[in-house]
PDB file of C-alpha atoms in Angstrom:
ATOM      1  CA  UNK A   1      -5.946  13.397  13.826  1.00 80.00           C
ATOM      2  CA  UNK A   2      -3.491  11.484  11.697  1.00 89.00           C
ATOM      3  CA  UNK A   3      -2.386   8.623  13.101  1.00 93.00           C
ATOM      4  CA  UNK A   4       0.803   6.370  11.781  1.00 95.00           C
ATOM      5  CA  UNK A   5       1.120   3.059  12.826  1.00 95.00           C
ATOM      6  CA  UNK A   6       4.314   0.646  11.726  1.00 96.00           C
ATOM      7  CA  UNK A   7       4.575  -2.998  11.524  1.00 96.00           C
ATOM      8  CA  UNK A   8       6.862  -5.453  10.594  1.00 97.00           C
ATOM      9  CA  UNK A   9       9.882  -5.074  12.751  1.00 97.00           C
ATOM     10  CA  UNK A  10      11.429  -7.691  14.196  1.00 97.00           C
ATOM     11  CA  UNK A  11      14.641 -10.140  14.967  1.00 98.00           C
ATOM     12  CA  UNK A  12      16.835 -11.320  12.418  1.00 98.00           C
ATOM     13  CA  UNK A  13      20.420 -12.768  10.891  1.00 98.00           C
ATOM     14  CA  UNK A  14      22.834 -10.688   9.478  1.00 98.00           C
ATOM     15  CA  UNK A  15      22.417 -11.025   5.596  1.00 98.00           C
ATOM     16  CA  UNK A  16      18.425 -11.343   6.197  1.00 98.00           C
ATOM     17  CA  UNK A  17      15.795  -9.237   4.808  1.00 98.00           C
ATOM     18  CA  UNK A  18      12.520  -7.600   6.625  1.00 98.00           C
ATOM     19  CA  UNK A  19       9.857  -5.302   5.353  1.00 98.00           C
ATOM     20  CA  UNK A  20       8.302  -2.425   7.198  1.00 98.00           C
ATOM     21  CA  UNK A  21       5.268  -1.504   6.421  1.00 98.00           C
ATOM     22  CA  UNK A  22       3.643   2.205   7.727  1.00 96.00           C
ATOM     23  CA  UNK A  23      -0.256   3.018   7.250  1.00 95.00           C
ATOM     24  CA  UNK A  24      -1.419   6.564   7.745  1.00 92.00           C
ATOM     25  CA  UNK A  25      -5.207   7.231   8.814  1.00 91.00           C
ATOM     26  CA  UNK A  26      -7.324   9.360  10.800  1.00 84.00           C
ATOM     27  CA  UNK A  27      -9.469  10.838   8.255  1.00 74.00           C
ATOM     28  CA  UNK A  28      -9.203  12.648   4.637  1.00 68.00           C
ATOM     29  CA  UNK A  29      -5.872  14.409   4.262  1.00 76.00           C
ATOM     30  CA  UNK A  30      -3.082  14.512   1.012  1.00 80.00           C
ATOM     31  CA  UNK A  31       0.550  13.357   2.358  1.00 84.00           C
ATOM     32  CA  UNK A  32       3.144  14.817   0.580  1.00 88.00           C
ATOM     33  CA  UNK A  33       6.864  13.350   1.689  1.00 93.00           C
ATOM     34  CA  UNK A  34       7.102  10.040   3.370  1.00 94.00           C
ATOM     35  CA  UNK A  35      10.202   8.383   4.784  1.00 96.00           C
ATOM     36  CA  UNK A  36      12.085   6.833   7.418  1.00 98.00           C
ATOM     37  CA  UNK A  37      13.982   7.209  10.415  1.00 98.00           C
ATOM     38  CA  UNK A  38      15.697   5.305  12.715  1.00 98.00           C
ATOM     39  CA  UNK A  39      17.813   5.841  15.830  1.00 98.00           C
ATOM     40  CA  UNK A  40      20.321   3.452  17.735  1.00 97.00           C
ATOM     41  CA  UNK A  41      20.598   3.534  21.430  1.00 92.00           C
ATOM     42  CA  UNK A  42      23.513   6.284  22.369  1.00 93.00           C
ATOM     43  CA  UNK A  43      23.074   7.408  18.621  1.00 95.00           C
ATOM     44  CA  UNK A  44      20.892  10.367  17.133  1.00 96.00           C
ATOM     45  CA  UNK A  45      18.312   9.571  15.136  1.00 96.00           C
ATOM     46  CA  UNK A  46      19.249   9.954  11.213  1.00 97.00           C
ATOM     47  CA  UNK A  47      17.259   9.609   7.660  1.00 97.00           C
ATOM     48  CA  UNK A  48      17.129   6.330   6.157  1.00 98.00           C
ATOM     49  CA  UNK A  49      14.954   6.907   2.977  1.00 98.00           C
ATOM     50  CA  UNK A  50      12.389   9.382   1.860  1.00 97.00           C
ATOM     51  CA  UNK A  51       9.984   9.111  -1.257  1.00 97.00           C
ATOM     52  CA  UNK A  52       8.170  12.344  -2.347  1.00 93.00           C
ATOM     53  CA  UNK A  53       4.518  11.965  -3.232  1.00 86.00           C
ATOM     54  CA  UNK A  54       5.486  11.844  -7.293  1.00 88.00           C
ATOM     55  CA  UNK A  55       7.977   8.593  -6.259  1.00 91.00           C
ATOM     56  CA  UNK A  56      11.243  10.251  -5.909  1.00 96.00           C
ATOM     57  CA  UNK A  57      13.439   8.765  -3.705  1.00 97.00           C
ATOM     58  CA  UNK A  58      16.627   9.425  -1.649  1.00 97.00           C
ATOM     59  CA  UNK A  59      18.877   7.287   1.123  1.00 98.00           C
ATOM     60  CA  UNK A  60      21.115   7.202   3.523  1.00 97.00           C
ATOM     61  CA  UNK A  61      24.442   6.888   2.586  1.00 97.00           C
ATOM     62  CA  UNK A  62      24.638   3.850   5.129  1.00 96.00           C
ATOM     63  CA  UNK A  63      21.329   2.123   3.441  1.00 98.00           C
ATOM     64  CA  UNK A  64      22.109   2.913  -0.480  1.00 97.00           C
ATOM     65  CA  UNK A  65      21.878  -0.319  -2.617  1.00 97.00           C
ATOM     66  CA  UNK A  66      20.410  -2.654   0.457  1.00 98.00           C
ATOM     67  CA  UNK A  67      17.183  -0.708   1.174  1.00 98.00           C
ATOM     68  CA  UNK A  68      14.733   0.407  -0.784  1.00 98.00           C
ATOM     69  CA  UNK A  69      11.202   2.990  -0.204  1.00 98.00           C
ATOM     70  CA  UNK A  70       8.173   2.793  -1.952  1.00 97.00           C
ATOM     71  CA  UNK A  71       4.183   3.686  -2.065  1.00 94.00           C
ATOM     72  CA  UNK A  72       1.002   3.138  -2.165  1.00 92.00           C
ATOM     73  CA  UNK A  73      -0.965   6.333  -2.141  1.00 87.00           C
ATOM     74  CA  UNK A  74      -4.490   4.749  -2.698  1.00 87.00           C
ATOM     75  CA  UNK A  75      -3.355   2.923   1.023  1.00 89.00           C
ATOM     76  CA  UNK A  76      -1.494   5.804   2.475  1.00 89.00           C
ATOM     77  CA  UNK A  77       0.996   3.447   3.167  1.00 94.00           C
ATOM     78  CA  UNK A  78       4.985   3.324   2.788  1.00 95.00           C
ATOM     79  CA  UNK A  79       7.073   0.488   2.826  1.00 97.00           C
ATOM     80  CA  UNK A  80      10.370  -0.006   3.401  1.00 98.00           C
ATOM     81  CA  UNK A  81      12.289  -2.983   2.163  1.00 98.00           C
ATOM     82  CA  UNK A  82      15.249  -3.736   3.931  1.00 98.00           C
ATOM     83  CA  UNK A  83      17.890  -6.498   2.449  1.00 98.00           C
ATOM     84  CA  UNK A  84      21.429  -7.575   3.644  1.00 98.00           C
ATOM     85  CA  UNK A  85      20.923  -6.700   7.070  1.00 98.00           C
ATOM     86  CA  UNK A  86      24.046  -5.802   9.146  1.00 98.00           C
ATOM     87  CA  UNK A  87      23.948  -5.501  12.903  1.00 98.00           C
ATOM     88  CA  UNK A  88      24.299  -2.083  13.013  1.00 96.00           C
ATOM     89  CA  UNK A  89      21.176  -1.458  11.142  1.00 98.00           C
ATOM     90  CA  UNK A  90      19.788  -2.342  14.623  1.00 98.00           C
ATOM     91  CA  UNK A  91      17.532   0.259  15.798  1.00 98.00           C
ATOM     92  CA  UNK A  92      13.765   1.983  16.344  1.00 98.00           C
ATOM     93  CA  UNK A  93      12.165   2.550  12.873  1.00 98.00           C
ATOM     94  CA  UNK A  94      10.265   5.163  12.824  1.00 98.00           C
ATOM     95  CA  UNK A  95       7.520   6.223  10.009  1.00 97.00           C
ATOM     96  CA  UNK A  96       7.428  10.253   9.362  1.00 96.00           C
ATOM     97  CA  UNK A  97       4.776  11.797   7.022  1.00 94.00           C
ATOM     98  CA  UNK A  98       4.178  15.561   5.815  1.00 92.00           C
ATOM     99  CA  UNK A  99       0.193  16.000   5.489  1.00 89.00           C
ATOM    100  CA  UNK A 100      -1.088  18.687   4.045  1.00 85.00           C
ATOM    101  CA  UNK A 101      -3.135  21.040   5.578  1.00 81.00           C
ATOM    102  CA  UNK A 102      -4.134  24.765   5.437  1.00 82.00           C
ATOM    103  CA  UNK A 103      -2.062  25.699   2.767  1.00 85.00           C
ATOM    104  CA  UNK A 104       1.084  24.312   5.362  1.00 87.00           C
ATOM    105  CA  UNK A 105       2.647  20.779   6.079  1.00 88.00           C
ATOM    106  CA  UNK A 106       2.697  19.090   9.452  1.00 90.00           C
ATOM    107  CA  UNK A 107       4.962  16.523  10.017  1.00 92.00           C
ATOM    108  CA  UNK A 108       3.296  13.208  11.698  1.00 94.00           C
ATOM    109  CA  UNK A 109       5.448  10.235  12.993  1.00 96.00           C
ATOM    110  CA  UNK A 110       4.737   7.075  14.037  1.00 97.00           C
ATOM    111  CA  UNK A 111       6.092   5.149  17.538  1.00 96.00           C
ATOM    112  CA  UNK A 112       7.867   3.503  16.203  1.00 97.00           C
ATOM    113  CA  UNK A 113       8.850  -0.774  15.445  1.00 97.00           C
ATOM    114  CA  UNK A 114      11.987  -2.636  16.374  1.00 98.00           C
ATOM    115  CA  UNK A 115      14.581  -4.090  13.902  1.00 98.00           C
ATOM    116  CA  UNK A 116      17.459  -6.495  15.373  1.00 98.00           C
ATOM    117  CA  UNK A 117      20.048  -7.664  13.168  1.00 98.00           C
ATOM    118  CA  UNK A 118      22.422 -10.265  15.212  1.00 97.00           C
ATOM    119  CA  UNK A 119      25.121 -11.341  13.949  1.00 93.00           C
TER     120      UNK A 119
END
């Protein structure tokens, strides 16, 4: 099966900058949408950027201008770079893909990787 695994969480100062990284594999399968996801403790989780497989993107209002999504299809990998941290962009990242399979998508996530902003 298709497995998503995220890296680069971590601890930082407000104002700082981390990049998350998410490769997909598992075997031979076409991803259509990536993006990302996070959630807060008490909060519900909510969409922080999706990139389609032609590049497309879209954000968060909460994340437009600071973060940015991208790519790399040949590494079925996604990226998310994150500048001017603020502390409540503290929260679990989470990776989401759609593969394609049988003429239908299934949606895949990852476990997730922890980003603390302090301030």
């Amino acid at each position: 099966q298709v497995q998503l695994v995220e890296s680069g969480g971590g601890l930082v100062q407000a104002g700082g900058s981390l990049r998350l990284s998410c490769a997909a594999s598992g075997g031979i399968f076409i991803i259509n949408a990536m993006g990302w996801y996070r959630q807060a403790p008490g909060k519900q989780r909510e969409l922080v950027a999706v990139i389609t497989g032609r590049g497309s993107t879209d954000y968060g209002d909460s994340v437009k201008g600071r973060f940015a999504i991208s790519r790399d299809n040949a590494k079925n990998t996604v990226y998310l770079q994150m500048n001017s941290l603020k502390p409540e962009d503290t929260a679990v990242y989470y990776c989401n893909a759609g593969v394609v399979a049988d003429r239908a998508i299934y949606d895949y996530w990852g476990q997730g990787t922890q980003v603390t902003v302090s301030s």
